[in-house]
mmCIF file of C-alpha atoms and ligand atoms in Angstrom:
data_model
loop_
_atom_site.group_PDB
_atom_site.id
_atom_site.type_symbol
_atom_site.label_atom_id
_atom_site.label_comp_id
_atom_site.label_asym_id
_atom_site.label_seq_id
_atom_site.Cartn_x
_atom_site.Cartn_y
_atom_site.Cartn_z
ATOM 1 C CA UNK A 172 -24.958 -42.668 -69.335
ATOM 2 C CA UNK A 173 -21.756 -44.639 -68.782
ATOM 3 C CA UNK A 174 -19.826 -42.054 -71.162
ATOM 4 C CA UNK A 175 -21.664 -39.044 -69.633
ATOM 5 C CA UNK A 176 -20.195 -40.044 -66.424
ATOM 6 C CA UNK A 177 -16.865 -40.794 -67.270
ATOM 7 C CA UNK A 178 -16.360 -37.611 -69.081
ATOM 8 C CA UNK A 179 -17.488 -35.885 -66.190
ATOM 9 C CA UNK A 180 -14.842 -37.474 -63.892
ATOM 10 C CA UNK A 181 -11.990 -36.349 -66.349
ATOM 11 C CA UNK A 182 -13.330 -32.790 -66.772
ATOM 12 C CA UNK A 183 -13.657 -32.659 -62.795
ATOM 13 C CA UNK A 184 -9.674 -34.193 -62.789
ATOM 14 C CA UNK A 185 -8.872 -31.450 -65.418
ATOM 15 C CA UNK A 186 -10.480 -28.638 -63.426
ATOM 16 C CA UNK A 187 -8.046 -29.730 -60.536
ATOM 17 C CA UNK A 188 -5.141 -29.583 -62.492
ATOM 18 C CA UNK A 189 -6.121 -26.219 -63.840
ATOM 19 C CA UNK A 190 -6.667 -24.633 -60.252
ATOM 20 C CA UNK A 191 -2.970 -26.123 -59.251
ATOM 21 C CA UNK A 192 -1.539 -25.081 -62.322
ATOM 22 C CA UNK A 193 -3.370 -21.331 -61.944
ATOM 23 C CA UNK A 194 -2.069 -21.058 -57.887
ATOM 24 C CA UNK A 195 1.638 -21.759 -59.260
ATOM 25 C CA UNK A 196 1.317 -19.604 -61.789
ATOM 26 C CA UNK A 197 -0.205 -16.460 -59.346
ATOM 27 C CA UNK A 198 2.496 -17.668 -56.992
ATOM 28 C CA UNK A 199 5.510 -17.330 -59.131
ATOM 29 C CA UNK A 200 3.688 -13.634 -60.739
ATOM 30 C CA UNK A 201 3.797 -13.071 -57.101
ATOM 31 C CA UNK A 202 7.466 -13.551 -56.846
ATOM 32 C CA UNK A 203 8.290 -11.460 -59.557
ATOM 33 C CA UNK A 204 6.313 -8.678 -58.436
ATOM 34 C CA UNK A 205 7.838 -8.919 -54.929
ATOM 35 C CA UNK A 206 11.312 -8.506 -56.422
ATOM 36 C CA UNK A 207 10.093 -5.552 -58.952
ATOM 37 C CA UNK A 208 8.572 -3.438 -55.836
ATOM 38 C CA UNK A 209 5.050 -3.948 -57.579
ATOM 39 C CA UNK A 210 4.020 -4.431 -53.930
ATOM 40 C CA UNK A 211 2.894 -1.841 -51.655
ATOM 41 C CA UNK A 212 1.142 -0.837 -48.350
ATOM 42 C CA UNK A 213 -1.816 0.878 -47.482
ATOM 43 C CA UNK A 214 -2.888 2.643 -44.329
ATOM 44 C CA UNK A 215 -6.084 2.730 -42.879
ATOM 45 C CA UNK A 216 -6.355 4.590 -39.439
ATOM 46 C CA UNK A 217 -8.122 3.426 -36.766
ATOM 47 C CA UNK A 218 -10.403 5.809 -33.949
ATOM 48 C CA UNK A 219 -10.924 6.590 -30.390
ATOM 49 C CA UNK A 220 -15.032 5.968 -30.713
ATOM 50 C CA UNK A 221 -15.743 8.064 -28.190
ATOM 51 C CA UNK A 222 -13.782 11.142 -29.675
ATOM 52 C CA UNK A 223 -12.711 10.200 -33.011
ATOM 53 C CA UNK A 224 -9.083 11.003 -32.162
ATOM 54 C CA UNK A 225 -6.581 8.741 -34.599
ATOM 55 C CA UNK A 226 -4.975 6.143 -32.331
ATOM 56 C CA UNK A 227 -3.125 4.596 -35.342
ATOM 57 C CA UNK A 228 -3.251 2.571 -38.363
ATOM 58 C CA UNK A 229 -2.971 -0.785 -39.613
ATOM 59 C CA UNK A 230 -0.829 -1.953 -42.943
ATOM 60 C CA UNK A 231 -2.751 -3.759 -45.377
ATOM 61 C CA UNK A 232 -1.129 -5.158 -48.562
ATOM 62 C CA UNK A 233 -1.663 -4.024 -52.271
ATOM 63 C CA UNK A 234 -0.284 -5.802 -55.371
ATOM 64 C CA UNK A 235 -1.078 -3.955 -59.024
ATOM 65 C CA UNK A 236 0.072 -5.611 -61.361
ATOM 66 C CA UNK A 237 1.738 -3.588 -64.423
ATOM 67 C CA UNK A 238 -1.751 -4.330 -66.622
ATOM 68 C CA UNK A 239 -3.106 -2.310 -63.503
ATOM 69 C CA UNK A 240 -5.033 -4.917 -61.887
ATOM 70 C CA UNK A 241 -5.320 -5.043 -58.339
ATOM 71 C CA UNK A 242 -5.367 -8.742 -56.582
ATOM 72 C CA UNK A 243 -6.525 -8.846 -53.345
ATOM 73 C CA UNK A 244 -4.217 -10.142 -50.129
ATOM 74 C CA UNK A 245 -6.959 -12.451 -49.581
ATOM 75 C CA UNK A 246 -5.989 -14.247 -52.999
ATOM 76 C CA UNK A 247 -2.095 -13.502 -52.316
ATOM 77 C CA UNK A 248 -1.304 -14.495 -48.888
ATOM 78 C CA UNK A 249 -2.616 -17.687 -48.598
ATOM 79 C CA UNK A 250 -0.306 -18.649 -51.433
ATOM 80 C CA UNK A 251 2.590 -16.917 -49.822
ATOM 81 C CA UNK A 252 1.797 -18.715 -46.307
ATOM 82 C CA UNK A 253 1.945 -21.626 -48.207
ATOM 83 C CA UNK A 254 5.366 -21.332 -50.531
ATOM 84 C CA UNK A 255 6.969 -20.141 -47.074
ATOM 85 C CA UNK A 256 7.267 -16.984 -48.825
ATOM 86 C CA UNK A 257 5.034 -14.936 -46.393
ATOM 87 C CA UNK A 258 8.790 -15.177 -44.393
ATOM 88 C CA UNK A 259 10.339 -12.298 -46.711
ATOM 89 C CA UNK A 260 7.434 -11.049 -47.824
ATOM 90 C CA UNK A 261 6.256 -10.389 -44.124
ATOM 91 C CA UNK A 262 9.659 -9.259 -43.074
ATOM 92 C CA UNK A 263 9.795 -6.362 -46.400
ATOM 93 C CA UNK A 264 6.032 -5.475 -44.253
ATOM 94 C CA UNK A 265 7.915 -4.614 -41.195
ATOM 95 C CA UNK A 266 10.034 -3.172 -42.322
ATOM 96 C CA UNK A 267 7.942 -1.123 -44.219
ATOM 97 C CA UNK A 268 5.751 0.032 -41.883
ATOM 98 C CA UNK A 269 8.316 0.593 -39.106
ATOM 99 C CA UNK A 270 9.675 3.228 -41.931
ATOM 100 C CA UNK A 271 6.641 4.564 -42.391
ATOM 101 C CA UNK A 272 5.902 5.050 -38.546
ATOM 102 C CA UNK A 273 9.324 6.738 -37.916
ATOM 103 C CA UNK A 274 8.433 9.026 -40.676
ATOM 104 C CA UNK A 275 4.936 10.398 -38.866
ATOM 105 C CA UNK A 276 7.131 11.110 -35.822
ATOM 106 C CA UNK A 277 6.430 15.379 -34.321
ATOM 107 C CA UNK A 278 2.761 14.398 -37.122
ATOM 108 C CA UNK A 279 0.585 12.815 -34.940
ATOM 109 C CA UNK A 280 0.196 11.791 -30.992
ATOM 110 C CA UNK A 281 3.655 9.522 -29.865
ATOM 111 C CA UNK A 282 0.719 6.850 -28.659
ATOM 112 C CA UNK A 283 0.163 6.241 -32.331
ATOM 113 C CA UNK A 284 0.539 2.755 -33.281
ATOM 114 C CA UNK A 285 1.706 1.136 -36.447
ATOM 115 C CA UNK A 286 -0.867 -2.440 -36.683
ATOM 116 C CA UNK A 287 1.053 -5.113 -38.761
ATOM 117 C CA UNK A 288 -0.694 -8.558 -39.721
ATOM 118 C CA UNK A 289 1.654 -11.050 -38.792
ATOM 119 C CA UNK A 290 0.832 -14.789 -40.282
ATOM 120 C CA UNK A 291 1.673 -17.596 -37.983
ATOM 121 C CA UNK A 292 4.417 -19.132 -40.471
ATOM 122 C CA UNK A 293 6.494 -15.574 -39.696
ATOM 123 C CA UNK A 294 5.819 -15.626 -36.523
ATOM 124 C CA UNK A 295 7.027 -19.064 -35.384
ATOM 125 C CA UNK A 296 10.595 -18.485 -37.564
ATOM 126 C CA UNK A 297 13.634 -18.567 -34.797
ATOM 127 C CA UNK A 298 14.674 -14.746 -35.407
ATOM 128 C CA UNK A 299 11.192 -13.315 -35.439
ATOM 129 C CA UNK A 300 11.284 -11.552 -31.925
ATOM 130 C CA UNK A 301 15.187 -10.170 -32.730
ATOM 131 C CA UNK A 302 14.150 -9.102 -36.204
ATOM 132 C CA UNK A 303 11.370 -7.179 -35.330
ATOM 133 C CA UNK A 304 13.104 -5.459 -32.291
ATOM 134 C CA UNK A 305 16.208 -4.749 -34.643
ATOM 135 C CA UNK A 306 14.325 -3.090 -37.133
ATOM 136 C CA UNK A 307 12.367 -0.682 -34.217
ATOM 137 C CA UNK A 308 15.510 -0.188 -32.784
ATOM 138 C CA UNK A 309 16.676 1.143 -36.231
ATOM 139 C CA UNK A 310 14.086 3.111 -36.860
ATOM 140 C CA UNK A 311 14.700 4.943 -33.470
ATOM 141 C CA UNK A 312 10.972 3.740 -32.361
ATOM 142 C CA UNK A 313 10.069 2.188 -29.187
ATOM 143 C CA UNK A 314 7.890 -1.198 -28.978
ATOM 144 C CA UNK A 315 4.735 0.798 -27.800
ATOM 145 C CA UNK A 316 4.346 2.279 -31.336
ATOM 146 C CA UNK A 317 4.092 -0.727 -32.528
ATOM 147 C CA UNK A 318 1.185 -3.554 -32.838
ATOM 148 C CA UNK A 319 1.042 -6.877 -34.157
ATOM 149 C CA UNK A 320 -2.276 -8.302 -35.525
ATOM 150 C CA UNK A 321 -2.660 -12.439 -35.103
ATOM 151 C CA UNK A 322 -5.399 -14.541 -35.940
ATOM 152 C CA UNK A 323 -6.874 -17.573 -33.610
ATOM 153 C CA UNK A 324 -4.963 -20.265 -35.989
ATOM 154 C CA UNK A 325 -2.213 -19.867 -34.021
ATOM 155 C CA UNK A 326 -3.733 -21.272 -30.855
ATOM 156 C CA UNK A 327 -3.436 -24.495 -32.942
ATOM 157 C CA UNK A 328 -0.241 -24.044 -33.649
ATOM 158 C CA UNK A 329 2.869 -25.049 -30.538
ATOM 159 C CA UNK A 330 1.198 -22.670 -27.976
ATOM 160 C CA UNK A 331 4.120 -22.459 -25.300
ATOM 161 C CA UNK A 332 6.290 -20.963 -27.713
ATOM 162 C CA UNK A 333 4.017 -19.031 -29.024
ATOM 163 C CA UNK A 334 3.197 -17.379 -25.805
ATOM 164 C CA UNK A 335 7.038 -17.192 -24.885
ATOM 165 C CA UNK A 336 7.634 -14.805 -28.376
ATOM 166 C CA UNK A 337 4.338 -12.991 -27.347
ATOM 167 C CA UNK A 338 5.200 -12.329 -23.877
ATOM 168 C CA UNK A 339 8.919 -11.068 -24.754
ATOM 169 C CA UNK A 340 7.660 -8.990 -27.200
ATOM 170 C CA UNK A 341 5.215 -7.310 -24.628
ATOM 171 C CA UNK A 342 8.127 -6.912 -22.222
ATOM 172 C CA UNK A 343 9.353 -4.819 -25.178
ATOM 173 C CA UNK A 344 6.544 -2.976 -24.952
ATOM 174 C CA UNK A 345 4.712 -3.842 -28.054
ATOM 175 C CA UNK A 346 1.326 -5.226 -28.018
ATOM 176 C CA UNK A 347 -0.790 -7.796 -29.391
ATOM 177 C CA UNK A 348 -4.034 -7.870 -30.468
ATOM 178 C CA UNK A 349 -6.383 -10.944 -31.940
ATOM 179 C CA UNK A 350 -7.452 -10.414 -35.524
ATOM 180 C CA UNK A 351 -11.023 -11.911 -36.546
ATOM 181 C CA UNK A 352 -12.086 -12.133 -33.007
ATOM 182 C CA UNK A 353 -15.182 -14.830 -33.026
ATOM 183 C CA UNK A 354 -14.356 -16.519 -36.407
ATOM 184 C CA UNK A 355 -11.679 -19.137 -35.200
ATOM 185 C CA UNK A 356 -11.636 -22.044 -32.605
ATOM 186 C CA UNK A 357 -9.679 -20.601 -29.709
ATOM 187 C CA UNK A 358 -11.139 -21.751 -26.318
ATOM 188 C CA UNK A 359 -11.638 -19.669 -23.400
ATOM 189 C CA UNK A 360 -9.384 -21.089 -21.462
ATOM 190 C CA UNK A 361 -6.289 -20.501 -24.061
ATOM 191 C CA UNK A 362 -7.647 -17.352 -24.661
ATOM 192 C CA UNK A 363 -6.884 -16.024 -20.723
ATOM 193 C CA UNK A 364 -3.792 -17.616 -20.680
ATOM 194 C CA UNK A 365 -2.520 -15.778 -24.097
ATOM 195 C CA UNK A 366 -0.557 -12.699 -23.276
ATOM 196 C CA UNK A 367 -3.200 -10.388 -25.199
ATOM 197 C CA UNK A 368 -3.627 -6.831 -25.412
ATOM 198 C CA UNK A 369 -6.657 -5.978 -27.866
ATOM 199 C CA UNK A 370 -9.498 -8.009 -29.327
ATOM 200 C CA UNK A 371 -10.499 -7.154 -32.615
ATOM 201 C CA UNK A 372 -14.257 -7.270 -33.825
ATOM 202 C CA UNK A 373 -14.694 -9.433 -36.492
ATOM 203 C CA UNK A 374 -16.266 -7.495 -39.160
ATOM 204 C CA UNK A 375 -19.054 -10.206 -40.028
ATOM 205 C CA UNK A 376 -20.231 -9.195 -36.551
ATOM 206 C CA UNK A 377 -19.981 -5.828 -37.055
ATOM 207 C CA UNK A 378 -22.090 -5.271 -40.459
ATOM 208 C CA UNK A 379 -25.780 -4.572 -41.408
ATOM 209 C CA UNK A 380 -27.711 -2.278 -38.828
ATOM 210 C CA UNK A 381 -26.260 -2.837 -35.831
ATOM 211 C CA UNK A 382 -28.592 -2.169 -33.046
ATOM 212 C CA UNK A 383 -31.039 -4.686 -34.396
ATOM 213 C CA UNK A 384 -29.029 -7.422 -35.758
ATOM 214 C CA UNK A 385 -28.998 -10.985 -33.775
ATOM 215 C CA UNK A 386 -24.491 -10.830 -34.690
ATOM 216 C CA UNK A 387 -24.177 -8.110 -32.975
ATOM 217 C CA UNK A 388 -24.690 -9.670 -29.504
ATOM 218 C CA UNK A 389 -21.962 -11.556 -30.371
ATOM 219 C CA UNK A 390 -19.955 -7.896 -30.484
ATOM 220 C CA UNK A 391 -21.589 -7.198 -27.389
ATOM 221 C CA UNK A 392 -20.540 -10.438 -25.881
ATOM 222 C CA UNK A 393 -17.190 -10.146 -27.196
ATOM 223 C CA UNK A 394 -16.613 -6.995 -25.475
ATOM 224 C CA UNK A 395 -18.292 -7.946 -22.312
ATOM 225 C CA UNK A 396 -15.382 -10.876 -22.151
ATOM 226 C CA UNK A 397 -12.548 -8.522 -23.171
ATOM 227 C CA UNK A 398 -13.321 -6.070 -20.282
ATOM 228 C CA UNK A 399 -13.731 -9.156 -17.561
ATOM 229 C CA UNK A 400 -9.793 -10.485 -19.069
ATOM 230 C CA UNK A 401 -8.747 -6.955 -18.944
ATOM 231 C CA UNK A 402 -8.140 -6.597 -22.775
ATOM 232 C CA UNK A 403 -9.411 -3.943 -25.088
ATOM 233 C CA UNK A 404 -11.551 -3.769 -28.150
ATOM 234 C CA UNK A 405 -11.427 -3.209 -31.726
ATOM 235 C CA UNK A 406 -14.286 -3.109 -34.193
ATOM 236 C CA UNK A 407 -12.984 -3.318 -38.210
ATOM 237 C CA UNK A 408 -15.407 -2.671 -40.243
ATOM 238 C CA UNK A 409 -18.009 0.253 -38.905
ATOM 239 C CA UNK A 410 -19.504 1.225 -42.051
ATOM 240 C CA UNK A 411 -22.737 3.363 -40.717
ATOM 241 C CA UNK A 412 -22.974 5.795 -37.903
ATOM 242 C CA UNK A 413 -25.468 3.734 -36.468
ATOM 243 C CA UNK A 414 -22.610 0.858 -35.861
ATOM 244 C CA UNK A 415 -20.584 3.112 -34.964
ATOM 245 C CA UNK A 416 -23.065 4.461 -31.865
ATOM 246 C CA UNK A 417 -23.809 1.331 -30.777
ATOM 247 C CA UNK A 418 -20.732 -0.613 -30.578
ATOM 248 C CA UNK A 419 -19.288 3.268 -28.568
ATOM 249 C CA UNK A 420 -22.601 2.651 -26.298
ATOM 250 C CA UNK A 421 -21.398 -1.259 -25.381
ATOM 251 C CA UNK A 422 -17.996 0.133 -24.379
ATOM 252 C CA UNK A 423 -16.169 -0.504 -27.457
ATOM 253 C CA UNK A 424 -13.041 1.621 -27.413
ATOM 254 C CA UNK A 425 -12.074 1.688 -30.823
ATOM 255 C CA UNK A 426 -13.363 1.309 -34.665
ATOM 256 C CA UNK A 427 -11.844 0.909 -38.186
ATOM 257 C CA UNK A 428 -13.859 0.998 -41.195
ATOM 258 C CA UNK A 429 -15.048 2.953 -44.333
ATOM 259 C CA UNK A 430 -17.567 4.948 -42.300
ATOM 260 C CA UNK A 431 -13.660 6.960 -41.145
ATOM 261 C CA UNK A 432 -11.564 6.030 -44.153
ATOM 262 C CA UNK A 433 -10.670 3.436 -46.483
ATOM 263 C CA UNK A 434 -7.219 2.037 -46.664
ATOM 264 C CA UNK A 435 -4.981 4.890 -48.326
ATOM 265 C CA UNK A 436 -2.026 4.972 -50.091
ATOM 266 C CA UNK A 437 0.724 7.440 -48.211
ATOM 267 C CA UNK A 438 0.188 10.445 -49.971
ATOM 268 C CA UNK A 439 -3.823 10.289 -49.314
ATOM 269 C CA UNK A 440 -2.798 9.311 -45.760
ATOM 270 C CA UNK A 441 -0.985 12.200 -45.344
ATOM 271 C CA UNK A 442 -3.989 14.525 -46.370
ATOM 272 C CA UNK A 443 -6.526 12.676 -43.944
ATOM 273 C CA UNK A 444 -3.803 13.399 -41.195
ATOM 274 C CA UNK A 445 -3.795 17.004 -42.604
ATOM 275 C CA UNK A 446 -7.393 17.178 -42.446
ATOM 276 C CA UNK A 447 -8.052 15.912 -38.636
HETATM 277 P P1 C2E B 272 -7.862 -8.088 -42.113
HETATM 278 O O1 C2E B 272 -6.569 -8.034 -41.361
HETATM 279 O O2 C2E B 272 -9.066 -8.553 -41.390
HETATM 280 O O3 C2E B 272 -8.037 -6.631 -42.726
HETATM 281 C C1 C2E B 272 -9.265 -5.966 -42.784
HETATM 282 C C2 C2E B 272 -9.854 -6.036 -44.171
HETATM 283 O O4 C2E B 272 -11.126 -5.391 -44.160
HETATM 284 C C3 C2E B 272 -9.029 -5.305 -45.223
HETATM 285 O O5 C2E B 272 -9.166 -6.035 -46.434
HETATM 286 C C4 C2E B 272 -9.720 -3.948 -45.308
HETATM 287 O O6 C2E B 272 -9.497 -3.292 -46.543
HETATM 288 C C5 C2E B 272 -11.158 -4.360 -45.144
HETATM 289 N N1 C2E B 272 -11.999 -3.294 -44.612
HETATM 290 C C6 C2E B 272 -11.626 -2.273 -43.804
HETATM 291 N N2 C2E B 272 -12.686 -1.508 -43.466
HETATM 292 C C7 C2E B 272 -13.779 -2.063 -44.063
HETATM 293 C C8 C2E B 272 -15.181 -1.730 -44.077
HETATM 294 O O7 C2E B 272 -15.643 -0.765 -43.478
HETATM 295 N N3 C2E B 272 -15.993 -2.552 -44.790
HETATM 296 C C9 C2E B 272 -15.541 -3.631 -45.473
HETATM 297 N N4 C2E B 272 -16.406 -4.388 -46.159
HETATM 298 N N5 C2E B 272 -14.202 -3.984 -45.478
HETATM 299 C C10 C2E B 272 -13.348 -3.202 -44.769
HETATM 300 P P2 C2E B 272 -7.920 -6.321 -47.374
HETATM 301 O O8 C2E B 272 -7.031 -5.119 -47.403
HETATM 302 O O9 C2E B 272 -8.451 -6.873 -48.661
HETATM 303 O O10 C2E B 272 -7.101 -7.447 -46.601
HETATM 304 C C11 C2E B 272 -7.622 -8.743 -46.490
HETATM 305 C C12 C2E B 272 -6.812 -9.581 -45.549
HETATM 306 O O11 C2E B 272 -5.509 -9.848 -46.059
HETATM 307 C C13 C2E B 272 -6.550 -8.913 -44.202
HETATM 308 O O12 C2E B 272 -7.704 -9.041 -43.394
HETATM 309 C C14 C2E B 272 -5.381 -9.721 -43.699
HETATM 310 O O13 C2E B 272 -5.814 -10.929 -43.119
HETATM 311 C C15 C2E B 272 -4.634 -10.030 -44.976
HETATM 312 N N6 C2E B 272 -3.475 -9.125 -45.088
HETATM 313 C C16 C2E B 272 -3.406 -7.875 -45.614
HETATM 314 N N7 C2E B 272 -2.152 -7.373 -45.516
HETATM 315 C C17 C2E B 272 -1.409 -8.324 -44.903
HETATM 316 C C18 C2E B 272 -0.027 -8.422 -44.485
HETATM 317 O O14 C2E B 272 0.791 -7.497 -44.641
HETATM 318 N N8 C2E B 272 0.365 -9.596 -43.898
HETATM 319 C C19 C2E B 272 -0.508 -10.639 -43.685
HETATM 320 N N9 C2E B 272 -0.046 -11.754 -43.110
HETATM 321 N N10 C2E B 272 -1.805 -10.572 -44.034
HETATM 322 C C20 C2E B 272 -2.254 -9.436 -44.631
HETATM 323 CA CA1 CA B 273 -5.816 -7.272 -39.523
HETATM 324 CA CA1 CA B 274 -9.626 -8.427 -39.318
HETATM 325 CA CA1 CA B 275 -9.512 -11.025 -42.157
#
């Protein structure tokens, strides 16, 4: 029994090593397809509920590797947040999408705004604010085109300069909107003194059939506290019609999700445009 045990103690060390030694090897795979433009971004546009009128899109990730696989950001980023190379990485996103955005000008509505997920490690870098105003300026965009998508880590994060780099942003004119709404640890009391535009729906609150799932007074609710702190709603992932109605019925200005497209590539985005 005494052998059994031991020699499940060094697999259990040797499964460690193997998960370290697989992260560094995804991470440095990861650099190399960074530098080889292997990585790309996709576009999935988000709705007016009540009209189904595009009010923008938000940039999500892709890396294919040259075997063709596809590994998703979920896998990626974390790595990248943790390297400190989520700093370029998110920067080449920007910049991307800002590019992308000047390129729909005269295509669709001047309200049209480019969402880009911003991880707290980019955000809290000294030149963040400058860069990102820079590269608008470049692009001959204003602020308003633009959003940025957080998540509720950063509430743990140094919070008054946080909210100083939020704040000047907004005075540019860009806005701010809380990713994964419900799934963090924010309290309600940072929460109304954050200089937030949007809340966005957490998806796990969002799925199965809407109308008679327990989650989805937590939508509800969500909403509800977004109107009283004068911030609007998102919901990502509306799948079904049915979500769709309901979360349009409880006041819910806006929805993402397969139900209007998946995330597409530039070329399909351009024929969903041409279709609406
Ligand atoms: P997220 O920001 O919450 O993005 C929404 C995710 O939900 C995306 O997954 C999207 O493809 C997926 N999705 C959209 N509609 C539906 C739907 O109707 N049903 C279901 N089941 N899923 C839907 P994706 O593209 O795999 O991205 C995963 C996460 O990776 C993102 O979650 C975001 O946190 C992160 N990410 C992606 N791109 C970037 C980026 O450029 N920078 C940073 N920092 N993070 C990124
Ligand atoms: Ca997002
Ligand atoms: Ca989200
Ligand atoms: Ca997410």
């Amino acid at each position: 029994a005494k052998h059994f045990h031991r020699g499940k103690t060094v697999l259990f060390a040797t499964e460690l090593a193997d998960a370290a030694r697989d992260r560094m090897q995804l991470l440095s795979r990861l650099r190399v397809a960074f530098s080889s433009e292997r990585l790309t971004l996709h576009f999935q546009p988000f709705i007016r509920l009540h009209d189904g009128a595009a009010m923008g899109a938000e940039c999500l990730l892709r890396w294919q590797t040259a075997e063709g696989q596809h590994i998703p950001p979920d896998h990626f980023i974390p790595l990248a947040e943790q390297s400190g190379m989520i700093v370029a990485l998110g920067d080449w996103v920007i910049r991307t999408a800002l590019r992308w955005r000047a390129g729909l000008i005269g295509r669709v509505d001047d309200t049209f705004r480019v969402a880009i997920n911003v991880s707290l490690v980019q955000l809290i870098e000294d030149n963040f604010v400058a860069n990102i105003l820079h590269y608008i300026h470049t692009q001959g965009l204003q602020g308003y085109h633009v959003e940025i998508e957080l998540t509720e880590s950063m509430a743990a994060h140094d919070i008054n300069s946080v909210i100083q780099k939020l704040k000047q942003m907004r005075e540019h004119g860009i806005s701010i909107a809380i990713d994964d709404f419900g799934t963090g640890y924010s309290s309600l009391s940072i929460l109304s003194s954050l200089p937030i535009d949007r809340l966005k729906i957490d998806r796990s609150f969002v799925s199965g059939d809407a109308a008679n799932q327990p989650h989805f007074g937590i939508a509800h609710t969500v909403i509800e506290l977004a109107t009283n702190l004068q911030m609007h709603t998102i919901a990502e992932g509306i799948e079904t019609e049915s979500q769709r109605d309901t979360l349009r019925q409880n006041g819910c200005l806006e929805g993402q999700g397969y139900l209007f497209s998946r995330p597409l590539d530039e070329a399909q985005f351009n024929q969903w445009l041409a279709q609406q």
